[in-house]
Short mmCIF file of C-alpha atoms in Angstrom, two decimals:
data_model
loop_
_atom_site.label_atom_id
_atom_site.label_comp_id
_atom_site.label_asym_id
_atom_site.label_seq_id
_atom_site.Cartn_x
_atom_site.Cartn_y
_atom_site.Cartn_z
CA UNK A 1 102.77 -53.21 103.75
CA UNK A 2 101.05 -51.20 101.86
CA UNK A 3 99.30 -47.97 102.63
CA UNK A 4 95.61 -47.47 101.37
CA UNK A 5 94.41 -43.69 101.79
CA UNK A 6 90.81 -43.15 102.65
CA UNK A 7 89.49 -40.04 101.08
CA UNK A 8 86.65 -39.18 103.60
CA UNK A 9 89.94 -39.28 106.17
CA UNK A 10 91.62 -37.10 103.52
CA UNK A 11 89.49 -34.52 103.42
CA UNK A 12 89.35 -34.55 107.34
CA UNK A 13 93.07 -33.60 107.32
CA UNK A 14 93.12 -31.38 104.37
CA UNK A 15 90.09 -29.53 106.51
CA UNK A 16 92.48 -29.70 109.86
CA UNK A 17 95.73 -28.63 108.35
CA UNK A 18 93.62 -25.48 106.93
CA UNK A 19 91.97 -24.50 110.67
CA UNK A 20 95.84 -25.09 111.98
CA UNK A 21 97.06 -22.55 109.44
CA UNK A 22 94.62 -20.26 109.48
CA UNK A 23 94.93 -19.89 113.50
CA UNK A 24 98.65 -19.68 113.13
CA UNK A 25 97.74 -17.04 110.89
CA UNK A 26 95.41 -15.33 112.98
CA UNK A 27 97.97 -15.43 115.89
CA UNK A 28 100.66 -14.31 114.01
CA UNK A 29 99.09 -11.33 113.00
CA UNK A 30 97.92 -10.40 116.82
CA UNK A 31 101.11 -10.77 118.00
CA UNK A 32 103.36 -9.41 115.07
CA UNK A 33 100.45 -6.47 114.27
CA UNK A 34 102.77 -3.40 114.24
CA UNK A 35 105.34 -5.07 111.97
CA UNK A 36 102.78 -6.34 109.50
CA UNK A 37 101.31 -2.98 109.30
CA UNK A 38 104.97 -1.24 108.61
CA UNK A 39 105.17 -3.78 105.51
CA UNK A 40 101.72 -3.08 104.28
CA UNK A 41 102.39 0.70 104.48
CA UNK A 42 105.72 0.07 102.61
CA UNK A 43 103.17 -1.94 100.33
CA UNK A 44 100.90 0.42 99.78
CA UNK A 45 103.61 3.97 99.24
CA UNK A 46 105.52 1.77 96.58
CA UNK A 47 102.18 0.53 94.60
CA UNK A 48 100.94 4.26 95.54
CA UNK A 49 101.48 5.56 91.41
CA UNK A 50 99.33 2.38 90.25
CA UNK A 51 96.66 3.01 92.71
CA UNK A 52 96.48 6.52 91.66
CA UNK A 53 96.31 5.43 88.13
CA UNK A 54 93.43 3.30 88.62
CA UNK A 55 91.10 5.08 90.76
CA UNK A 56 91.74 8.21 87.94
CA UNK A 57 91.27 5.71 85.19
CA UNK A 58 88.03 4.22 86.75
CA UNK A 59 86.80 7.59 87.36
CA UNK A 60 87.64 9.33 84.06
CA UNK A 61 86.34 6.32 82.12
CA UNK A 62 82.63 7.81 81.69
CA UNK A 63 84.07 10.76 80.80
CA UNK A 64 86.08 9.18 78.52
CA UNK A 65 83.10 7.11 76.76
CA UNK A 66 81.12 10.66 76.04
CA UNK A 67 83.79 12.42 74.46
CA UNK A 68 84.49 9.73 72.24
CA UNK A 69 80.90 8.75 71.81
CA UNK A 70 81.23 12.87 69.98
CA UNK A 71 84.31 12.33 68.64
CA UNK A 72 83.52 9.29 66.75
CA UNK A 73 81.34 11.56 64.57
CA UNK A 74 83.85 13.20 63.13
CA UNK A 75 86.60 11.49 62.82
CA UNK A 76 84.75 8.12 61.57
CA UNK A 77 83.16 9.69 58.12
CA UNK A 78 84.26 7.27 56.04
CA UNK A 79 86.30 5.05 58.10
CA UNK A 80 86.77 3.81 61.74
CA UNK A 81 89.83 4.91 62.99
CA UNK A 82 90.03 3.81 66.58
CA UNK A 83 93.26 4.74 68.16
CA UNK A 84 93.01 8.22 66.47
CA UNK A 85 89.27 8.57 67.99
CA UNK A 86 90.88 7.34 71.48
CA UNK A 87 93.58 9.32 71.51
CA UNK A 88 91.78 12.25 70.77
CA UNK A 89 88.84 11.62 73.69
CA UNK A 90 92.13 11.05 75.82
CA UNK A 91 93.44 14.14 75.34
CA UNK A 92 90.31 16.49 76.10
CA UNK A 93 89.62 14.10 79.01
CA UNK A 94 93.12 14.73 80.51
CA UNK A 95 92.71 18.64 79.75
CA UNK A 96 89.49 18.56 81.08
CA UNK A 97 90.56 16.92 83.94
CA UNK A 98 93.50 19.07 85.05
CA UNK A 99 91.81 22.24 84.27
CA UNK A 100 89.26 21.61 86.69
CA UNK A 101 91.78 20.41 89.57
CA UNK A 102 93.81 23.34 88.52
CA UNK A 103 90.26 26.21 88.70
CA UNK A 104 89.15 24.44 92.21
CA UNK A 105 92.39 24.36 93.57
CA UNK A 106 92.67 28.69 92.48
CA UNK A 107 89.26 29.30 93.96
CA UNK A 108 89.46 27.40 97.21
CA UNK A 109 92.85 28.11 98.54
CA UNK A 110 92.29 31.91 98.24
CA UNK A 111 89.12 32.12 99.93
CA UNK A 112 90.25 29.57 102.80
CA UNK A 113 93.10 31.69 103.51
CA UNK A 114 90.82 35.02 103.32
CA UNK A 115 88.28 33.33 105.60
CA UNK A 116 90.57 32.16 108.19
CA UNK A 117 92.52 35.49 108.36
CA UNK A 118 89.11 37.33 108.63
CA UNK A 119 87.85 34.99 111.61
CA UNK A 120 91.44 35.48 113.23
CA UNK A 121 90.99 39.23 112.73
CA UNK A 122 87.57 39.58 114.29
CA UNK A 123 88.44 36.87 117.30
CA UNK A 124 88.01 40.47 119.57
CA UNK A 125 84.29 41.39 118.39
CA UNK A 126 83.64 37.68 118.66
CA UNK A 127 84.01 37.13 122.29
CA UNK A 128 83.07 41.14 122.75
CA UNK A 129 79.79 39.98 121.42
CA UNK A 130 79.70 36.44 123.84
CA UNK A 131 79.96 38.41 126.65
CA UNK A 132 77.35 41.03 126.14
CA UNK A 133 75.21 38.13 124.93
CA UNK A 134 75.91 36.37 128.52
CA UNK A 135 75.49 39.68 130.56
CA UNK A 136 72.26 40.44 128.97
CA UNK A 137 71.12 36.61 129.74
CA UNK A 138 72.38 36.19 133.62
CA UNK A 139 72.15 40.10 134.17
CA UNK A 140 69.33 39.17 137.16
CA UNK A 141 71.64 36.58 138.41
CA UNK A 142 74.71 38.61 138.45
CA UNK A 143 73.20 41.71 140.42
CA UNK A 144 71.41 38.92 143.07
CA UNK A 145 74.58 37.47 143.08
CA UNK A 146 78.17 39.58 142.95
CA UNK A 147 80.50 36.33 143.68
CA UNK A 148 79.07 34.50 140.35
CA UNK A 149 79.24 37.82 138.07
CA UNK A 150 82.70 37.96 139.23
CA UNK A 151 83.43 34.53 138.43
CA UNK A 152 81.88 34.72 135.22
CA UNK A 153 84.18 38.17 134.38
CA UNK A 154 87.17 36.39 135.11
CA UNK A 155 86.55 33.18 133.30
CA UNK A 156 85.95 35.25 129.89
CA UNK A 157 89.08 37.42 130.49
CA UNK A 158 90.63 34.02 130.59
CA UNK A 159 89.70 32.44 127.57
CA UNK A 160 89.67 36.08 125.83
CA UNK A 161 93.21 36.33 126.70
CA UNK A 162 93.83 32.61 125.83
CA UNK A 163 91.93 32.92 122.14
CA UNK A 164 94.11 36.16 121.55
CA UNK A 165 97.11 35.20 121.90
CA UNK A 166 97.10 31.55 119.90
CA UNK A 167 95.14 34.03 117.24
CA UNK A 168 97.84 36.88 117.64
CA UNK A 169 100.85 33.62 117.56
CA UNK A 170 99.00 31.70 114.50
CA UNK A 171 98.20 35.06 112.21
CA UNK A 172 101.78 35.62 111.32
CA UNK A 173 101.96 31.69 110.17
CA UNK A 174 98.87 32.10 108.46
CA UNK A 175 99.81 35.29 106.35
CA UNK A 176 103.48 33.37 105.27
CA UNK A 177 102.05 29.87 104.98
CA UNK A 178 102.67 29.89 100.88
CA UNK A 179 105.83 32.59 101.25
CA UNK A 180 108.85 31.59 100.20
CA UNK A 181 110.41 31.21 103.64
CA UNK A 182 107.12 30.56 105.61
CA UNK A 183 105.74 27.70 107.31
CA UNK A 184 105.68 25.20 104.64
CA UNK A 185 109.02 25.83 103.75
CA UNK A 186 110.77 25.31 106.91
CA UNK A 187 108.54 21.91 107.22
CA UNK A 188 111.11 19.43 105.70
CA UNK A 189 108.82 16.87 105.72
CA UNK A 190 105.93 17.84 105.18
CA UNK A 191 106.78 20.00 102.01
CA UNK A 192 108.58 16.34 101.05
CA UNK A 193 105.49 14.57 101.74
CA UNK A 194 103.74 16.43 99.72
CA UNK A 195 106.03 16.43 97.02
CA UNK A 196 105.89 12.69 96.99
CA UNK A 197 102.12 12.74 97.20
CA UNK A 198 102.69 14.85 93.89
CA UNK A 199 104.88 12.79 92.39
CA UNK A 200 102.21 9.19 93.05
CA UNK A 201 99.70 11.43 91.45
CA UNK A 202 100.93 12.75 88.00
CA UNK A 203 102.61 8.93 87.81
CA UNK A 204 99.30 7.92 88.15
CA UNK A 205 97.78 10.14 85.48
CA UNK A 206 100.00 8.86 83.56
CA UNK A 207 99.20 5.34 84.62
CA UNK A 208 95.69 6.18 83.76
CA UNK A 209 96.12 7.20 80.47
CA UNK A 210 97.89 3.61 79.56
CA UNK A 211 95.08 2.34 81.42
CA UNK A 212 92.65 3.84 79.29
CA UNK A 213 94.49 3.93 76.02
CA UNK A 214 93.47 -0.47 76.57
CA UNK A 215 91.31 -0.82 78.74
CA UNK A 216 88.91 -3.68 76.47
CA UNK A 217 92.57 -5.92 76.23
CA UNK A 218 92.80 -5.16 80.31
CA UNK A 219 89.13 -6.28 80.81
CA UNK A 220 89.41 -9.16 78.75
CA UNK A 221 92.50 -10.45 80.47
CA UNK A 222 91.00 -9.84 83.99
CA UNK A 223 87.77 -12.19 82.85
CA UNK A 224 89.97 -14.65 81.56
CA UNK A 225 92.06 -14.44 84.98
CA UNK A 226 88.91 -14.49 87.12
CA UNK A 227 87.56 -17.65 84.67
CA UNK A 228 91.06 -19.45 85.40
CA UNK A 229 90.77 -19.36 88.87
CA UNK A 230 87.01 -19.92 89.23
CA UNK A 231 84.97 -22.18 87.32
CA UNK A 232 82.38 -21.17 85.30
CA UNK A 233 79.40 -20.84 88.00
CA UNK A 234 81.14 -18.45 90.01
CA UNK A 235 82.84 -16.56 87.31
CA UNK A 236 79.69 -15.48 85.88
CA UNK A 237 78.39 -14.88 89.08
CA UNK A 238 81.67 -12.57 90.35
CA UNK A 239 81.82 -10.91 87.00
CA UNK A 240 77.91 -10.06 87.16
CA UNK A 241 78.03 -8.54 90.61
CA UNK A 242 80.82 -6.70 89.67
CA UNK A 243 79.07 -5.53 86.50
CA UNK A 244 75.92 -4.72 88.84
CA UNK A 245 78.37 -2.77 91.15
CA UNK A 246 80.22 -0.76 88.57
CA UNK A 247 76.98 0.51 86.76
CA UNK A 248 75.24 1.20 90.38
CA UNK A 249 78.20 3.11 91.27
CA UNK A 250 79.01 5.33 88.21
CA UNK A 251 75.05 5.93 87.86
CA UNK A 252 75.27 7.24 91.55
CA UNK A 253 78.75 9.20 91.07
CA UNK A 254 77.40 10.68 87.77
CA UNK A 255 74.16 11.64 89.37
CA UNK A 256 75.95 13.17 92.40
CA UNK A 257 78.32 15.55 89.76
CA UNK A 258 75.33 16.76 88.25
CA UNK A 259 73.57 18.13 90.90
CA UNK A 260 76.51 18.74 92.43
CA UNK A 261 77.11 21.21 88.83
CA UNK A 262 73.44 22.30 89.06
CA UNK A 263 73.73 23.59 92.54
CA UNK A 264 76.70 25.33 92.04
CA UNK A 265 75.40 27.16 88.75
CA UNK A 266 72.09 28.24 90.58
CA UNK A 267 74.64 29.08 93.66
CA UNK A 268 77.11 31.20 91.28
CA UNK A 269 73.68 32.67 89.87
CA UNK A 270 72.34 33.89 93.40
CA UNK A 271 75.14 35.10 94.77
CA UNK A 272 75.99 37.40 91.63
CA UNK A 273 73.14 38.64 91.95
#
């Protein structure tokens, strides 16, 4: 006997056999949620260096274009000489890059630590100042009233007493926080947390810079992977909203930096003066 296969009953079970899997998938991740989620974070810290590299190289890659757009000039007199020109625009965009991580991270960190120490140090006149606000506001109500101006009195010792002493416990942290045998120090983890964070990063520069070095024979073999699996309809139509996406983006994120520059010149400016 022979069997004869119906293709409108096919494509019933080939559209079955896809629900069925899906819910089993569904299901499996309700019920198996925290394990799934230890293997994606194990996922995500080893592939942590190549995510680095290209969120750096998609980010640097304007910046990239305009110093090479410069250095062209003068390196291609009399003849094109690509992978000198890139290598060069690579270089400045690297130094350019670490410089400025390097100047915002030794203008921030200083001023964080000065501000917090300062607010720590005045906690007193802070609340000093609440009260005599509060006194001056419910001064009718506490003479009509004794119990409540009592009540209030003792409430504000409280949290006076309360605010000094985490300030008075967390000022000596604060002060040996980047000391050699301070807070961060003792930390284990932490300080190897961060060292690892570190680590993802400067693999991911260098990441980047491979990334850059080729990044027409990368786009060309990520359109011909996205033509593979799609056919030609929807790979023009995923390449061109991505296209769409990438311009609207980097137009926004270079707008953004130069304002972003403009206000902090006309900041610098003001407060210099």
């Amino acid at each position: 006997m022979k069997f004869k296969f119906n293709s409108k009953y096919n494509t019933i079970s080939g559209y079955v056999l896809m629900t069925f899997a899906l819910c089993l998938l569904i299901l499996v991740i309700l019920f198996k949620f925290s394990m799934i989620q230890v293997y994606i974070g194990k996922l995500v810290k080893i592939t942590a260096p190549i995510i680095w590299g290209f969120v750096i190289a998609y980010l640097l890659n304007p910046l990239l274009k305009f110093f090479e757009k410069y250095i062209a000039k003068l390196v291609n007199k009399k003849k094109e000489h690509k992978k000198i020109t890139r290598s060069l625009a690579l270089l400045v965009t690297m130094t350019v890059f670490f410089a400025g991580i390097i100047a915002i991270i030794a203008s921030i960190v200083p001023e964080i630590i000065a501000s917090l120490e300062n607010i720590l140090g005045n906690i007193q006149s802070y609340f000093d100042n609440i009260q005599s606000f509060i006194e001056k506001k419910y001064a009718k109500i506490n003479n009509a009233n004794p119990e409540l101006k009592a009540f209030v009195y003792d409430q504000m010792d409280n949290i006076e007493s309360l605010a000094l002493s985490m300030a008075n416990s967390l000022k000596p942290q604060l002060e040996n926080l980047f000391s050699k045998d301070g807070m961060l120090a003792s930390l284990t983890g932490s300080a190897w947390s961060l060292i690892l964070g570190i680590k993802d990063f400067l693999i991911g520069s260098i990441v980047a810079i491979y990334i850059l070095f080729s990044k027409e024979t990368f786009l060309a073999q990520t359109k011909k992977t996205i033509c593979a699996l799609f056919n030609r309809r929807h790979s023009a139509s995923i390449l061109k909203v991505a296209g769409d996406a990438n311009d609207k983006f980097i137009s926004f994120l270079s707008g953004k930096a130069l304002d972003s520059f403009i206000i902090g010149i006309l900041c610098f400016v003001a407060m210099s003066i």
